[in-house]
C-alpha cells in the first residue's frame, strides 16, 4: 500500500493521462475499443464497398466469408456494413440523448434547489412520478404513445433519464447555495439566473459529468431495446436493436445474423461503462478511497 | 457624547433593528434593539465576541437576512419593507467578507470575479466602470499585477485573495463598504498591509466603512466611532478614544483587558 503511494507520487508528474490509464487499465481498454468503433463507423464508406440498405436477393443469408465478413441478411445486405453504419446511429443517439437529458436535468435541478419552496416541491414531485415507473416500461409507453420512430424513442429515453440529473444537480445546489461566493453574488445584486449559470452550474457539474459517462452505455442499450421491440428506428435503417429483432428468428439457421449486431452492442455499451467508471474514479476520488 | 455635537448626514441609520431565529419556545434573539447611525465618511466599528450578533447585522444590512422588527434607512430610504430588500442603488453598498478562501468562486478567473458586481448595474454604467483602464488602475491600486487577472483564486495567498475581494467591492465605486472581519483570516504580518490599504482607499475614495471585528486593537487602529455588541444588544457606543479611555460597561472593560501591553502603556499616565 505504502509502496504504491510512493510510486504514484513519482509518476504523477510524468503525464496525467498515461498515469490514469496505467492505474486503470480497464478504462484504457474502454477508450481503445471506443476509438476503434468510432474510426470504423466514421470511415465506413472507405472500409466497406457495400451499401447498408442496398438489397441483393441473390446473396441472401450468405455465411461469413471473405466478401461478406459477417455474412448477409434475409435480403442480402452485408451485415458488417450495416453494423458500421449502425454504430454511427447508436453512438450518436446514445451520446446525444444523455447529453440532452444531462443538460436539461442540471438546469431544472439547479433551479429547483436554488429557489426552493413551492417550485422545488412541484419539480421534485414530478420527478418522483417519473422515477416511480420502471424505466423501460415508461420509455415503451412514451414511444408507443407518440408513435414508433427514432425521434420519439430518443425523447422517451431522455425523459426517463432526466430525473437522475435533476436530483444530482439539486443536491449539489443545496450545498452550493450556502457557499460564501454565492452569498457574495447575492449581496452584489446579481440576478438569480446569472448566479445559477455562473456559480451554481459550473460548480455542480462534476457529478453530472460522471453520471453522463455512466449513462451513455445504458442509453445505447435502451435505444437498441426500443428498436428490438419495434418502437425505435424502423427498418430498413441499420440499427443494431432492429437488426437483432429480425435476426433472432433466424438464429438457429443463420447464427451470424443476430450474433454480430449483438456483439457490437455489447462492445459499445461495455466500452462506455468502463470509461464511465474510470471518469468517476478520476473526478470523485472519495468514492474509491 | 462628543460625536453628538457634529451633525453630519448619516449614510445609514439602524432603528431598533431586531432579528429572531426559530419560532415558539426555540426562539433565539440574534439581534435586539440595535440602533446606530453611520455618518458619511467615517469608519464605524462594531465589536463583539462570536455569536454577539455583529455578523447577523451585516447580513441584514447587505440583504441576506431580513430583520424581524425595526427599520434600516440607507440615504434616508428604507432598505427593508417586510421581507423585501430594496436595492436602492446597485453597487452603492458593497461588502468584503471575512474568509477570502470561500468568498471567491474557485471556478472563475480573477478578472471575472472582480468585474462580477458590475453585472448588477445597468448596461451603460457597466461599460463605463468595467473599462480596461479602470480595471487595471484598480488592481494596481490594491497591489495586484495585470497577469494575475487570468488566474484562478487558488493560485493566490490569503492576503492576495483579500486584495481581490477588495478590488471586487470597489469596482462599482461604492459609497459605503461593509468590512466583515476582513483581516481575521489572515496572518498578522499581512493584516497590517491590508488594513493600511483599506485606510488609504478610504481617504482616496471618500468611503464610509462599517468595520466589523472581534479584535480591539484593529478597531482602535481603523475606526472613528464604535459600538460594542454583547448577546445581541449594543451595550456601549461612542468615539473610539472615549471608549478606550473610560469604558462605561463591565463587558467593554473585559474586552479591553484582552489587549496586550500596548494599550496599557497609553492608559497608565492617566491613572
Tab-separated table of N, CA, C and O in Angstrom, chain A residues 179-191 194-195 198-200 202-203 205-206, chain B residues 62-64 87 91 93-95 97 99 102-108 116-117 119-120 168:
chain	number	residue	atom	x	y	z
A	179	UNK	N	-22.664	28.539	0.041
A	179	UNK	CA	-21.268	28.972	-0.094
A	179	UNK	C	-21.184	30.496	-0.069
A	179	UNK	O	-22.059	31.186	-0.580
A	180	UNK	N	-20.062	30.977	0.482
A	180	UNK	CA	-19.905	32.421	0.638
A	180	UNK	C	-19.876	33.142	-0.701
A	180	UNK	O	-20.396	34.249	-0.827
A	181	UNK	N	-19.295	32.516	-1.739
A	181	UNK	CA	-19.217	33.243	-3.013
A	181	UNK	C	-20.581	33.395	-3.665
A	181	UNK	O	-20.806	34.340	-4.418
A	182	UNK	N	-21.497	32.477	-3.355
A	182	UNK	CA	-22.859	32.647	-3.854
A	182	UNK	C	-23.564	33.764	-3.078
A	182	UNK	O	-24.216	34.635	-3.648
A	183	UNK	N	-23.358	33.755	-1.751
A	183	UNK	CA	-23.945	34.822	-0.929
A	183	UNK	C	-23.393	36.175	-1.348
A	183	UNK	O	-24.128	37.176	-1.370
A	184	UNK	N	-22.086	36.206	-1.643
A	184	UNK	CA	-21.468	37.458	-2.074
A	184	UNK	C	-22.174	37.958	-3.339
A	184	UNK	O	-22.535	39.130	-3.427
A	185	UNK	N	-22.387	37.056	-4.286
A	185	UNK	CA	-23.063	37.456	-5.527
A	185	UNK	C	-24.458	37.990	-5.237
A	185	UNK	O	-24.908	38.948	-5.874
A	186	UNK	N	-25.131	37.394	-4.249
A	186	UNK	CA	-26.464	37.890	-3.881
A	186	UNK	C	-26.362	39.314	-3.352
A	186	UNK	O	-27.149	40.189	-3.733
A	187	UNK	N	-25.354	39.571	-2.507
A	187	UNK	CA	-25.236	40.920	-1.953
A	187	UNK	C	-24.895	41.943	-3.036
A	187	UNK	O	-25.234	43.111	-2.905
A	188	UNK	N	-24.221	41.526	-4.104
A	188	UNK	CA	-23.928	42.469	-5.179
A	188	UNK	C	-25.191	42.832	-5.952
A	188	UNK	O	-25.192	43.777	-6.725
A	189	UNK	N	-26.247	42.032	-5.782
A	189	UNK	CA	-27.476	42.286	-6.526
A	189	UNK	C	-27.513	41.563	-7.860
A	189	UNK	O	-28.235	41.963	-8.766
A	190	UNK	N	-26.718	40.480	-7.996
A	190	UNK	CA	-26.719	39.707	-9.232
A	190	UNK	C	-28.041	38.951	-9.341
A	190	UNK	O	-28.551	38.417	-8.360
A	191	UNK	N	-28.575	38.879	-10.551
A	191	UNK	CA	-29.858	38.205	-10.768
A	191	UNK	C	-29.717	36.690	-10.575
A	191	UNK	O	-28.683	36.127	-10.928
A	194	UNK	N	-28.331	34.544	-13.405
A	194	UNK	CA	-26.897	34.664	-13.621
A	194	UNK	C	-26.118	33.894	-12.549
A	194	UNK	O	-25.088	33.286	-12.835
A	195	UNK	N	-26.614	33.925	-11.319
A	195	UNK	CA	-25.950	33.170	-10.255
A	195	UNK	C	-25.994	31.681	-10.580
A	195	UNK	O	-25.008	30.963	-10.436
A	198	UNK	N	-23.592	31.072	-13.667
A	198	UNK	CA	-22.174	31.375	-13.474
A	198	UNK	C	-21.571	30.688	-12.259
A	198	UNK	O	-20.378	30.412	-12.247
A	199	UNK	N	-22.352	30.507	-11.211
A	199	UNK	CA	-21.773	29.960	-9.979
A	199	UNK	C	-22.237	28.536	-9.709
A	199	UNK	O	-21.440	27.666	-9.417
A	200	UNK	N	-23.554	28.320	-9.779
A	200	UNK	CA	-24.088	27.025	-9.366
A	200	UNK	C	-23.706	25.930	-10.365
A	200	UNK	O	-23.070	24.937	-9.993
A	202	UNK	N	-21.484	25.677	-12.962
A	202	UNK	CA	-20.068	25.296	-13.110
A	202	UNK	C	-19.516	24.525	-11.911
A	202	UNK	O	-18.650	23.669	-12.067
A	203	UNK	N	-20.019	24.812	-10.716
A	203	UNK	CA	-19.504	24.126	-9.540
A	203	UNK	C	-20.228	22.813	-9.260
A	203	UNK	O	-19.786	22.025	-8.435
A	205	UNK	N	-21.014	20.674	-11.748
A	205	UNK	CA	-21.005	19.899	-12.978
A	205	UNK	C	-20.272	18.562	-12.850
A	205	UNK	O	-20.602	17.612	-13.559
A	206	UNK	N	-19.304	18.424	-11.922
A	206	UNK	CA	-18.543	17.159	-11.969
A	206	UNK	C	-19.367	15.913	-11.684
A	206	UNK	O	-19.213	14.943	-12.409
B	62	UNK	N	-26.787	43.960	4.273
B	62	UNK	CA	-26.479	43.646	2.881
B	62	UNK	C	-27.602	42.906	2.163
B	62	UNK	O	-27.493	42.618	0.987
B	63	UNK	N	-28.661	42.578	2.871
B	63	UNK	CA	-29.804	41.990	2.185
B	63	UNK	C	-29.849	40.482	2.193
B	63	UNK	O	-30.622	39.873	1.467
B	64	UNK	N	-28.995	39.831	2.997
B	64	UNK	CA	-29.016	38.370	3.034
B	64	UNK	C	-30.070	37.839	4.004
B	64	UNK	O	-30.603	36.763	3.828
B	87	UNK	N	-33.025	47.285	-3.207
B	87	UNK	CA	-31.677	47.662	-3.623
B	87	UNK	C	-31.777	49.022	-4.284
B	87	UNK	O	-32.114	49.126	-5.455
B	91	UNK	N	-24.689	48.519	-6.325
B	91	UNK	CA	-23.273	48.843	-6.355
B	91	UNK	C	-22.875	49.984	-5.443
B	91	UNK	O	-21.698	50.274	-5.302
B	93	UNK	N	-23.460	50.042	-2.223
B	93	UNK	CA	-23.049	49.449	-0.954
B	93	UNK	C	-22.398	48.106	-1.270
B	93	UNK	O	-22.955	47.306	-2.003
B	94	UNK	N	-21.190	47.886	-0.765
B	94	UNK	CA	-20.500	46.631	-1.052
B	94	UNK	C	-20.005	46.013	0.242
B	94	UNK	O	-19.950	46.668	1.282
B	95	UNK	N	-19.643	44.724	0.146
B	95	UNK	CA	-19.176	44.033	1.347
B	95	UNK	C	-17.902	43.263	1.036
B	95	UNK	O	-17.719	42.750	-0.069
B	97	UNK	N	-15.911	40.093	2.692
B	97	UNK	CA	-16.171	39.052	3.687
B	97	UNK	C	-14.906	38.654	4.428
B	97	UNK	O	-13.791	38.944	4.011
B	99	UNK	N	-13.659	35.570	5.018
B	99	UNK	CA	-12.827	34.489	4.530
B	99	UNK	C	-12.683	34.566	3.004
B	99	UNK	O	-13.559	34.145	2.273
B	102	UNK	N	-13.292	31.356	0.751
B	102	UNK	CA	-14.593	30.865	0.298
B	102	UNK	C	-15.460	31.947	-0.328
B	102	UNK	O	-16.519	31.632	-0.846
B	103	UNK	N	-15.021	33.207	-0.288
B	103	UNK	CA	-15.877	34.227	-0.883
B	103	UNK	C	-15.565	34.441	-2.364
B	103	UNK	O	-16.237	35.225	-3.029
B	104	UNK	N	-14.541	33.747	-2.897
B	104	UNK	CA	-14.231	33.836	-4.318
B	104	UNK	C	-14.549	32.496	-4.976
B	104	UNK	O	-14.113	31.456	-4.509
B	105	UNK	N	-15.299	32.542	-6.066
B	105	UNK	CA	-15.689	31.313	-6.760
B	105	UNK	C	-14.453	30.624	-7.345
B	105	UNK	O	-13.753	31.205	-8.166
B	106	UNK	N	-14.177	29.362	-6.917
B	106	UNK	CA	-12.965	28.680	-7.381
B	106	UNK	C	-12.934	28.436	-8.887
B	106	UNK	O	-11.880	28.165	-9.444
B	107	UNK	N	-14.080	28.509	-9.561
B	107	UNK	CA	-14.110	28.218	-10.996
B	107	UNK	C	-14.069	29.474	-11.862
B	107	UNK	O	-14.252	29.393	-13.073
B	108	UNK	N	-13.919	30.631	-11.235
B	108	UNK	CA	-13.889	31.857	-12.032
B	108	UNK	C	-12.497	32.443	-12.022
B	108	UNK	O	-11.762	32.317	-11.046
B	116	UNK	N	-17.499	41.038	-11.510
B	116	UNK	CA	-18.833	40.469	-11.303
B	116	UNK	C	-19.876	41.468	-10.780
B	116	UNK	O	-20.980	41.519	-11.311
B	117	UNK	N	-19.563	42.282	-9.759
B	117	UNK	CA	-20.614	43.160	-9.225
B	117	UNK	C	-21.190	44.110	-10.271
B	117	UNK	O	-22.313	44.588	-10.119
B	119	UNK	N	-22.352	43.413	-13.031
B	119	UNK	CA	-23.498	42.834	-13.719
B	119	UNK	C	-24.823	43.172	-13.057
B	119	UNK	O	-25.876	42.877	-13.595
B	120	UNK	N	-24.749	43.780	-11.873
B	120	UNK	CA	-25.989	44.225	-11.242
B	120	UNK	C	-26.349	45.633	-11.708
B	120	UNK	O	-27.432	46.127	-11.403
B	168	UNK	N	-12.909	43.751	-5.937
B	168	UNK	CA	-14.262	43.415	-6.372
B	168	UNK	C	-15.284	44.347	-5.730
B	168	UNK	O	-16.251	44.751	-6.374
